[in-house]
């Protein structure tokens, strides 16, 4: 996973609540067994018209937002399906940070696992950042994960908070499988205790599905 | 004496392997379910040279990409879809994971298969790379959806890092009226608390109206917890649960069954257990529901009319409602019962179980699908299909003009190519009415199986209670 330390870039305003993962990447594009190449289908139902041409009204089809690296949205961003293609599509387009008042839980988890930083800030702050974003290319935002601040174009610093474990993994570009493997003895011990108390859960031993 | 604890807290603490000082908890996963969208997780394992930690705790079935027109892999027309199903077969075979593949008598939608095989049990912590994993909470399990990187983590370690969610109790007291189902209850709940109303929470559903629901009704209810933003949704196990589970293929047997039930009886929330959030609804007041917008929170009783954006509380909601009405092709003030449909879809992990099909068949019996309407019934699994056919439901549906299809996710999200045309209006028993969910430009209305059948035979949304009264 690509580490996330600090990012300065163009922010695209998407002033909508309940942006669901079917909007971020429609199900008909979930055909690839790799994680890359989804950027062209990001927000496909809004970015393209029925004939396949670009919809000039959609923010990511406008300059300078074609090069946006930050997205500002409203409540419940990423609701719906658990598809990890949502952060993959954002990442593949070039967006590495989403700022919103809150996020749906699964999308929030998935983002961290892929080097996309979801930043929760109060609604009124998101509205200010939305205004900054509307200023386009002259108004870059900085998102500094090390210091946990968003820096507005006017220099104002807005603090945010990220879970310490997630921050550590993201700053260093680590996934957590390696970390967890260090706890293998604890997992073994847990399994042994559990098998003694609930033998019927020790795998599927003794049970064969009828007719299979 | 110990402080009173909730069902959620009991399951959480029973699965805690360790907890960091910052609150991140390593949880043991009792059952891990896989479907045909999980190939990238196996690729992560392969790259790292790892094998599944506990393959005997993992069960797989293809559902998202299978054809509902036939049962052979070769019948999957799109080679990329076929590859998804074949990859699941190869990955599970390579690692000794039990798979209910195409043609297996237990294949079906993963959230139908888990409960009906007895793999989903009270007190278990379960995960699956699908947001509707909350379904299994109907049996008193703690079950939630995860992304594919987390699937890889669970494959590799049989554990998952989580931070404890808050708890919410949703109490529905009273008696549900005729034709008021688990679907109507959950749509009424989401309409009340909103699509993000339970974000960050594990929900427990309680109250006499919930207790009165069958296991199928509870599965529908818990299934859509995610549509309210809930991390999980659960119902405490009771006699309904035990009666449902006894004798299922993976249910404990003999002395194990007795020991298991004894343990399960300790699970319900203790009297006086505190929840972070409490919500109450009057069960008597819930009516058959239909959604009108592009979020499941946009739901109305069947006697309602499309709301007017001008009455919205703020400019943002006004703009959102206008966008939705434009997409849905609806005018403010139109009565739901005056809206004509093009398609009916009875299926999905929300509403494709035997009771759902019986309810729909009772409406279809002796009636005909309205001219110009395409109506599909997609049973949730092979066992559901066999049971329905043993009861003759397929003949009832066919005689009425419904197509009787093979089990899979199908038109709920159309990953297998089962989609509606742009502009088509679908009465759908599925779970999401998002823009483009059932195909680009498709207009989805969510409702119960009996209400979908009523819409199919009348050609418009209809109060199924009136229709059955004749």
mmCIF file of C-alpha atoms in Angstrom, chain B residues 63-356:
data_model
loop_
_atom_site.group_PDB
_atom_site.id
_atom_site.type_symbol
_atom_site.label_atom_id
_atom_site.label_comp_id
_atom_site.label_asym_id
_atom_site.label_seq_id
_atom_site.Cartn_x
_atom_site.Cartn_y
_atom_site.Cartn_z
ATOM 1 C CA UNK B 63 -24.013 -15.720 -6.359
ATOM 2 C CA UNK B 64 -23.164 -12.274 -7.788
ATOM 3 C CA UNK B 65 -22.022 -13.401 -11.229
ATOM 4 C CA UNK B 66 -24.006 -16.592 -11.870
ATOM 5 C CA UNK B 67 -26.546 -16.828 -14.655
ATOM 6 C CA UNK B 68 -30.154 -17.127 -13.533
ATOM 7 C CA UNK B 69 -31.040 -18.717 -16.867
ATOM 8 C CA UNK B 70 -29.079 -21.947 -16.356
ATOM 9 C CA UNK B 71 -26.884 -23.823 -13.930
ATOM 10 C CA UNK B 72 -23.815 -24.619 -15.972
ATOM 11 C CA UNK B 73 -20.759 -22.371 -15.752
ATOM 12 C CA UNK B 74 -20.650 -22.360 -19.575
ATOM 13 C CA UNK B 75 -24.044 -20.672 -19.586
ATOM 14 C CA UNK B 76 -22.494 -17.538 -18.103
ATOM 15 C CA UNK B 77 -22.210 -15.508 -21.301
ATOM 16 C CA UNK B 78 -19.772 -12.769 -20.306
ATOM 17 C CA UNK B 79 -16.295 -14.349 -20.020
ATOM 18 C CA UNK B 80 -15.339 -11.889 -17.277
ATOM 19 C CA UNK B 81 -18.335 -13.005 -15.196
ATOM 20 C CA UNK B 82 -17.479 -16.625 -15.857
ATOM 21 C CA UNK B 83 -13.935 -15.964 -14.704
ATOM 22 C CA UNK B 84 -15.226 -14.709 -11.331
ATOM 23 C CA UNK B 85 -17.144 -17.932 -10.746
ATOM 24 C CA UNK B 86 -14.282 -20.113 -11.971
ATOM 25 C CA UNK B 87 -11.773 -18.241 -9.803
ATOM 26 C CA UNK B 88 -13.873 -18.938 -6.723
ATOM 27 C CA UNK B 89 -13.887 -22.640 -7.637
ATOM 28 C CA UNK B 90 -10.113 -22.700 -8.159
ATOM 29 C CA UNK B 91 -9.254 -20.686 -5.044
ATOM 30 C CA UNK B 92 -11.472 -22.733 -2.747
ATOM 31 C CA UNK B 93 -10.268 -26.043 -4.229
ATOM 32 C CA UNK B 94 -6.634 -24.999 -3.837
ATOM 33 C CA UNK B 95 -7.100 -24.234 -0.138
ATOM 34 C CA UNK B 96 -9.563 -26.960 0.852
ATOM 35 C CA UNK B 97 -12.458 -24.580 1.455
ATOM 36 C CA UNK B 98 -15.996 -25.986 1.305
ATOM 37 C CA UNK B 99 -17.803 -24.484 -1.669
ATOM 38 C CA UNK B 100 -21.438 -24.852 -2.649
ATOM 39 C CA UNK B 101 -20.811 -24.396 -6.351
ATOM 40 C CA UNK B 102 -23.180 -24.257 -9.303
ATOM 41 C CA UNK B 103 -25.108 -27.521 -9.321
ATOM 42 C CA UNK B 104 -24.502 -28.142 -5.603
ATOM 43 C CA UNK B 105 -27.807 -28.716 -3.783
ATOM 44 C CA UNK B 106 -26.934 -25.917 -1.316
ATOM 45 C CA UNK B 107 -25.776 -23.217 -3.766
ATOM 46 C CA UNK B 108 -27.463 -19.856 -3.526
ATOM 47 C CA UNK B 109 -27.141 -16.274 -2.376
ATOM 48 C CA UNK B 110 -24.563 -16.349 0.401
ATOM 49 C CA UNK B 111 -26.930 -14.659 2.893
ATOM 50 C CA UNK B 112 -29.627 -17.224 2.164
ATOM 51 C CA UNK B 113 -27.219 -20.161 2.263
ATOM 52 C CA UNK B 114 -25.656 -19.320 5.656
ATOM 53 C CA UNK B 115 -28.873 -19.453 7.698
ATOM 54 C CA UNK B 116 -30.526 -22.311 5.840
ATOM 55 C CA UNK B 117 -27.513 -24.633 6.087
ATOM 56 C CA UNK B 118 -27.203 -23.864 9.806
ATOM 57 C CA UNK B 119 -23.782 -22.255 9.332
ATOM 58 C CA UNK B 120 -25.155 -19.044 10.846
ATOM 59 C CA UNK B 121 -25.752 -19.598 14.545
ATOM 60 C CA UNK B 122 -26.499 -17.577 17.669
ATOM 61 C CA UNK B 123 -23.465 -16.064 19.364
ATOM 62 C CA UNK B 124 -21.143 -16.446 16.363
ATOM 63 C CA UNK B 125 -19.044 -13.646 14.985
ATOM 64 C CA UNK B 126 -19.416 -13.833 11.223
ATOM 65 C CA UNK B 127 -18.030 -11.805 8.351
ATOM 66 C CA UNK B 128 -18.354 -11.799 4.576
ATOM 67 C CA UNK B 129 -17.115 -9.445 1.895
ATOM 68 C CA UNK B 130 -20.596 -8.100 1.324
ATOM 69 C CA UNK B 131 -22.460 -5.325 3.078
ATOM 70 C CA UNK B 132 -25.608 -7.410 3.562
ATOM 71 C CA UNK B 133 -23.805 -9.755 5.940
ATOM 72 C CA UNK B 134 -25.870 -8.043 8.646
ATOM 73 C CA UNK B 135 -28.563 -10.544 7.563
ATOM 74 C CA UNK B 136 -27.129 -13.313 9.742
ATOM 75 C CA UNK B 137 -27.752 -11.230 12.861
ATOM 76 C CA UNK B 138 -31.355 -12.450 12.635
ATOM 77 C CA UNK B 139 -30.143 -15.654 14.313
ATOM 78 C CA UNK B 140 -28.470 -13.772 17.145
ATOM 79 C CA UNK B 141 -25.034 -13.694 15.511
ATOM 80 C CA UNK B 142 -22.814 -10.624 15.291
ATOM 81 C CA UNK B 143 -22.345 -10.418 11.539
ATOM 82 C CA UNK B 144 -21.022 -7.614 9.404
ATOM 83 C CA UNK B 145 -19.716 -6.875 5.944
ATOM 84 C CA UNK B 146 -16.074 -6.150 5.178
ATOM 85 C CA UNK B 147 -14.039 -5.068 2.158
ATOM 86 C CA UNK B 148 -11.759 -7.344 0.188
ATOM 87 C CA UNK B 149 -8.540 -6.255 1.946
ATOM 88 C CA UNK B 150 -10.193 -7.204 5.215
ATOM 89 C CA UNK B 151 -11.292 -10.488 3.622
ATOM 90 C CA UNK B 152 -7.610 -11.162 2.900
ATOM 91 C CA UNK B 153 -6.788 -10.381 6.533
ATOM 92 C CA UNK B 154 -9.449 -12.788 7.782
ATOM 93 C CA UNK B 155 -8.310 -15.479 5.351
ATOM 94 C CA UNK B 156 -4.729 -15.102 6.586
ATOM 95 C CA UNK B 157 -5.384 -14.827 10.330
ATOM 96 C CA UNK B 158 -9.058 -15.768 11.024
ATOM 97 C CA UNK B 159 -9.214 -12.452 12.900
ATOM 98 C CA UNK B 160 -10.081 -8.843 12.250
ATOM 99 C CA UNK B 161 -9.143 -5.546 13.915
ATOM 100 C CA UNK B 162 -12.186 -3.586 14.932
ATOM 101 C CA UNK B 163 -13.046 -0.701 17.175
ATOM 102 C CA UNK B 164 -16.132 -1.324 19.290
ATOM 103 C CA UNK B 165 -19.200 0.271 17.681
ATOM 104 C CA UNK B 166 -21.869 1.987 19.745
ATOM 105 C CA UNK B 167 -25.096 0.118 20.429
ATOM 106 C CA UNK B 168 -28.607 1.040 19.339
ATOM 107 C CA UNK B 169 -31.821 -0.679 20.368
ATOM 108 C CA UNK B 170 -34.770 -0.315 18.027
ATOM 109 C CA UNK B 171 -37.917 -1.418 19.811
ATOM 110 C CA UNK B 172 -41.069 -2.093 17.826
ATOM 111 C CA UNK B 173 -44.004 -2.891 20.073
ATOM 112 C CA UNK B 174 -47.509 -3.903 19.074
ATOM 113 C CA UNK B 175 -49.125 -6.144 16.485
ATOM 114 C CA UNK B 176 -48.230 -5.946 12.841
ATOM 115 C CA UNK B 177 -51.297 -5.787 10.624
ATOM 116 C CA UNK B 178 -52.080 -8.225 7.815
ATOM 117 C CA UNK B 179 -49.547 -8.073 4.946
ATOM 118 C CA UNK B 180 -47.174 -5.992 7.060
ATOM 119 C CA UNK B 181 -43.853 -7.844 6.839
ATOM 120 C CA UNK B 182 -40.260 -7.600 7.977
ATOM 121 C CA UNK B 183 -39.637 -5.560 4.816
ATOM 122 C CA UNK B 184 -42.243 -2.979 5.778
ATOM 123 C CA UNK B 185 -40.880 -2.789 9.318
ATOM 124 C CA UNK B 186 -37.321 -2.123 8.168
ATOM 125 C CA UNK B 187 -38.420 0.410 5.527
ATOM 126 C CA UNK B 188 -40.455 2.212 8.210
ATOM 127 C CA UNK B 189 -37.411 2.179 10.518
ATOM 128 C CA UNK B 190 -35.082 3.588 7.849
ATOM 129 C CA UNK B 191 -37.669 6.223 6.892
ATOM 130 C CA UNK B 192 -37.658 7.252 10.549
ATOM 131 C CA UNK B 193 -33.940 7.265 11.401
ATOM 132 C CA UNK B 194 -32.472 7.931 7.942
ATOM 133 C CA UNK B 195 -29.903 6.208 5.741
ATOM 134 C CA UNK B 196 -27.120 7.196 8.158
ATOM 135 C CA UNK B 197 -29.265 6.912 11.284
ATOM 136 C CA UNK B 198 -27.357 3.949 12.674
ATOM 137 C CA UNK B 199 -23.858 4.692 11.343
ATOM 138 C CA UNK B 200 -21.236 3.488 13.808
ATOM 139 C CA UNK B 201 -23.788 1.389 15.689
ATOM 140 C CA UNK B 202 -24.628 -2.276 16.105
ATOM 141 C CA UNK B 203 -28.416 -2.469 16.155
ATOM 142 C CA UNK B 204 -30.482 -4.815 18.289
ATOM 143 C CA UNK B 205 -34.124 -5.117 17.213
ATOM 144 C CA UNK B 206 -36.470 -5.780 20.104
ATOM 145 C CA UNK B 207 -40.108 -5.573 21.127
ATOM 146 C CA UNK B 208 -43.212 -7.671 20.638
ATOM 147 C CA UNK B 209 -43.605 -6.877 16.928
ATOM 148 C CA UNK B 210 -40.045 -8.073 16.265
ATOM 149 C CA UNK B 211 -40.489 -11.210 18.389
ATOM 150 C CA UNK B 212 -43.613 -12.042 16.371
ATOM 151 C CA UNK B 213 -41.650 -12.123 13.110
ATOM 152 C CA UNK B 214 -40.736 -15.478 11.607
ATOM 153 C CA UNK B 215 -37.070 -16.228 10.998
ATOM 154 C CA UNK B 216 -37.539 -15.190 7.354
ATOM 155 C CA UNK B 217 -39.005 -11.880 8.488
ATOM 156 C CA UNK B 218 -36.118 -11.311 10.884
ATOM 157 C CA UNK B 219 -33.595 -12.106 8.132
ATOM 158 C CA UNK B 220 -35.197 -9.442 5.924
ATOM 159 C CA UNK B 221 -35.158 -6.966 8.803
ATOM 160 C CA UNK B 222 -31.508 -7.512 9.727
ATOM 161 C CA UNK B 223 -30.483 -7.642 6.058
ATOM 162 C CA UNK B 224 -31.293 -3.964 5.552
ATOM 163 C CA UNK B 225 -29.603 -2.740 8.754
ATOM 164 C CA UNK B 226 -26.792 -1.534 6.511
ATOM 165 C CA UNK B 227 -29.317 0.649 4.646
ATOM 166 C CA UNK B 228 -29.695 2.583 7.899
ATOM 167 C CA UNK B 229 -25.901 2.743 8.164
ATOM 168 C CA UNK B 230 -25.794 0.055 10.881
ATOM 169 C CA UNK B 231 -22.589 -1.919 11.287
ATOM 170 C CA UNK B 232 -24.685 -4.941 12.240
ATOM 171 C CA UNK B 233 -28.307 -5.745 13.056
ATOM 172 C CA UNK B 234 -29.381 -8.498 15.373
ATOM 173 C CA UNK B 235 -32.334 -10.167 17.050
ATOM 174 C CA UNK B 236 -31.843 -12.085 20.296
ATOM 175 C CA UNK B 237 -32.221 -15.848 19.833
ATOM 176 C CA UNK B 238 -35.447 -17.383 21.107
ATOM 177 C CA UNK B 239 -37.657 -20.427 20.477
ATOM 178 C CA UNK B 240 -38.272 -19.247 16.890
ATOM 179 C CA UNK B 241 -34.511 -19.319 16.319
ATOM 180 C CA UNK B 242 -33.965 -22.744 17.858
ATOM 181 C CA UNK B 243 -36.905 -24.270 15.983
ATOM 182 C CA UNK B 244 -35.510 -22.853 12.738
ATOM 183 C CA UNK B 245 -31.994 -24.198 13.340
ATOM 184 C CA UNK B 246 -32.707 -27.653 14.673
ATOM 185 C CA UNK B 247 -31.788 -30.347 12.164
ATOM 186 C CA UNK B 248 -30.092 -28.051 9.640
ATOM 187 C CA UNK B 249 -27.029 -29.587 7.935
ATOM 188 C CA UNK B 250 -24.436 -27.659 9.984
ATOM 189 C CA UNK B 251 -26.435 -27.276 13.177
ATOM 190 C CA UNK B 252 -25.014 -29.076 16.196
ATOM 191 C CA UNK B 253 -26.621 -32.452 16.897
ATOM 192 C CA UNK B 254 -27.465 -34.671 19.855
ATOM 193 C CA UNK B 255 -25.690 -33.683 23.051
ATOM 194 C CA UNK B 256 -23.947 -30.837 21.195
ATOM 195 C CA UNK B 257 -27.351 -29.406 20.317
ATOM 196 C CA UNK B 258 -28.408 -29.379 23.960
ATOM 197 C CA UNK B 259 -25.115 -27.794 25.020
ATOM 198 C CA UNK B 260 -25.369 -25.204 22.269
ATOM 199 C CA UNK B 261 -28.944 -24.208 23.135
ATOM 200 C CA UNK B 262 -27.980 -23.878 26.796
ATOM 201 C CA UNK B 263 -25.218 -21.493 25.773
ATOM 202 C CA UNK B 264 -27.448 -19.610 23.346
ATOM 203 C CA UNK B 265 -30.018 -18.984 26.088
ATOM 204 C CA UNK B 266 -27.416 -16.859 27.900
ATOM 205 C CA UNK B 267 -27.117 -14.486 24.942
ATOM 206 C CA UNK B 268 -30.160 -12.169 25.104
ATOM 207 C CA UNK B 269 -29.470 -8.703 26.528
ATOM 208 C CA UNK B 270 -29.750 -8.633 30.317
ATOM 209 C CA UNK B 271 -32.582 -6.663 31.882
ATOM 210 C CA UNK B 272 -31.307 -3.163 32.494
ATOM 211 C CA UNK B 273 -28.520 -3.362 29.888
ATOM 212 C CA UNK B 274 -27.835 0.119 28.537
ATOM 213 C CA UNK B 275 -27.725 1.072 24.864
ATOM 214 C CA UNK B 276 -26.047 4.208 23.516
ATOM 215 C CA UNK B 277 -29.141 5.043 21.466
ATOM 216 C CA UNK B 278 -32.778 3.987 21.823
ATOM 217 C CA UNK B 279 -35.426 4.227 19.094
ATOM 218 C CA UNK B 280 -39.035 3.110 19.398
ATOM 219 C CA UNK B 281 -41.716 2.560 16.767
ATOM 220 C CA UNK B 282 -45.366 1.657 17.026
ATOM 221 C CA UNK B 283 -45.811 -1.662 15.218
ATOM 222 C CA UNK B 284 -49.580 -1.229 14.866
ATOM 223 C CA UNK B 285 -49.043 1.922 12.794
ATOM 224 C CA UNK B 286 -46.746 0.375 10.176
ATOM 225 C CA UNK B 287 -48.335 -0.013 6.721
ATOM 226 C CA UNK B 288 -47.092 -1.787 3.583
ATOM 227 C CA UNK B 289 -44.304 0.497 2.349
ATOM 228 C CA UNK B 290 -42.972 1.566 -1.053
ATOM 229 C CA UNK B 291 -39.907 3.732 -1.733
ATOM 230 C CA UNK B 292 -40.123 6.662 -4.150
ATOM 231 C CA UNK B 293 -36.573 8.141 -4.223
ATOM 232 C CA UNK B 294 -32.970 7.003 -4.529
ATOM 233 C CA UNK B 295 -32.283 6.214 -0.903
ATOM 234 C CA UNK B 296 -34.075 3.539 1.131
ATOM 235 C CA UNK B 297 -34.985 6.313 3.588
ATOM 236 C CA UNK B 298 -37.350 7.715 0.932
ATOM 237 C CA UNK B 299 -40.170 5.332 1.830
ATOM 238 C CA UNK B 300 -43.901 5.913 2.203
ATOM 239 C CA UNK B 301 -46.950 3.883 3.194
ATOM 240 C CA UNK B 302 -48.782 2.602 0.095
ATOM 241 C CA UNK B 303 -51.587 5.159 0.569
ATOM 242 C CA UNK B 304 -49.046 8.007 0.358
ATOM 243 C CA UNK B 305 -48.244 10.500 -2.392
ATOM 244 C CA UNK B 306 -44.926 11.711 -3.819
ATOM 245 C CA UNK B 307 -43.689 14.560 -1.611
ATOM 246 C CA UNK B 308 -43.173 18.081 -2.917
ATOM 247 C CA UNK B 309 -39.567 19.345 -2.842
ATOM 248 C CA UNK B 310 -40.951 22.798 -2.017
ATOM 249 C CA UNK B 311 -41.908 21.481 1.415
ATOM 250 C CA UNK B 312 -38.347 20.323 2.148
ATOM 251 C CA UNK B 313 -36.709 21.866 5.218
ATOM 252 C CA UNK B 314 -33.647 23.278 3.439
ATOM 253 C CA UNK B 315 -32.206 24.105 0.021
ATOM 254 C CA UNK B 316 -29.907 21.100 -0.079
ATOM 255 C CA UNK B 317 -32.729 18.606 0.570
ATOM 256 C CA UNK B 318 -34.893 20.497 -1.939
ATOM 257 C CA UNK B 319 -32.217 20.109 -4.610
ATOM 258 C CA UNK B 320 -31.705 16.455 -3.709
ATOM 259 C CA UNK B 321 -35.448 15.732 -3.946
ATOM 260 C CA UNK B 322 -35.671 17.462 -7.316
ATOM 261 C CA UNK B 323 -32.766 15.362 -8.610
ATOM 262 C CA UNK B 324 -34.424 12.187 -7.351
ATOM 263 C CA UNK B 325 -37.852 12.991 -8.790
ATOM 264 C CA UNK B 326 -36.208 13.858 -12.088
ATOM 265 C CA UNK B 327 -34.318 10.552 -12.133
ATOM 266 C CA UNK B 328 -37.383 8.597 -11.021
ATOM 267 C CA UNK B 329 -39.654 10.358 -13.527
ATOM 268 C CA UNK B 330 -42.186 11.309 -10.854
ATOM 269 C CA UNK B 331 -44.225 14.438 -10.151
ATOM 270 C CA UNK B 332 -44.981 15.764 -6.656
ATOM 271 C CA UNK B 333 -48.444 14.858 -5.416
ATOM 272 C CA UNK B 334 -48.769 11.692 -7.527
ATOM 273 C CA UNK B 335 -50.351 8.907 -5.493
ATOM 274 C CA UNK B 336 -48.194 5.793 -5.252
ATOM 275 C CA UNK B 337 -51.175 3.739 -6.416
ATOM 276 C CA UNK B 338 -51.253 5.767 -9.661
ATOM 277 C CA UNK B 339 -47.690 4.863 -10.648
ATOM 278 C CA UNK B 340 -47.393 2.208 -13.371
ATOM 279 C CA UNK B 341 -44.511 -0.256 -13.430
ATOM 280 C CA UNK B 342 -42.596 -2.024 -16.205
ATOM 281 C CA UNK B 343 -41.006 -4.821 -14.228
ATOM 282 C CA UNK B 344 -41.359 -6.765 -11.007
ATOM 283 C CA UNK B 345 -38.401 -8.496 -9.400
ATOM 284 C CA UNK B 346 -38.968 -10.942 -6.544
ATOM 285 C CA UNK B 347 -35.605 -12.078 -5.249
ATOM 286 C CA UNK B 348 -32.312 -10.942 -3.599
ATOM 287 C CA UNK B 349 -30.750 -11.681 -0.195
ATOM 288 C CA UNK B 350 -33.486 -9.484 1.266
ATOM 289 C CA UNK B 351 -36.587 -11.323 0.064
ATOM 290 C CA UNK B 352 -36.028 -14.606 -1.793
ATOM 291 C CA UNK B 353 -36.748 -17.145 0.947
ATOM 292 C CA UNK B 354 -39.556 -19.667 0.954
ATOM 293 C CA UNK B 355 -41.919 -17.531 3.002
ATOM 294 C CA UNK B 356 -41.334 -14.618 0.609
#
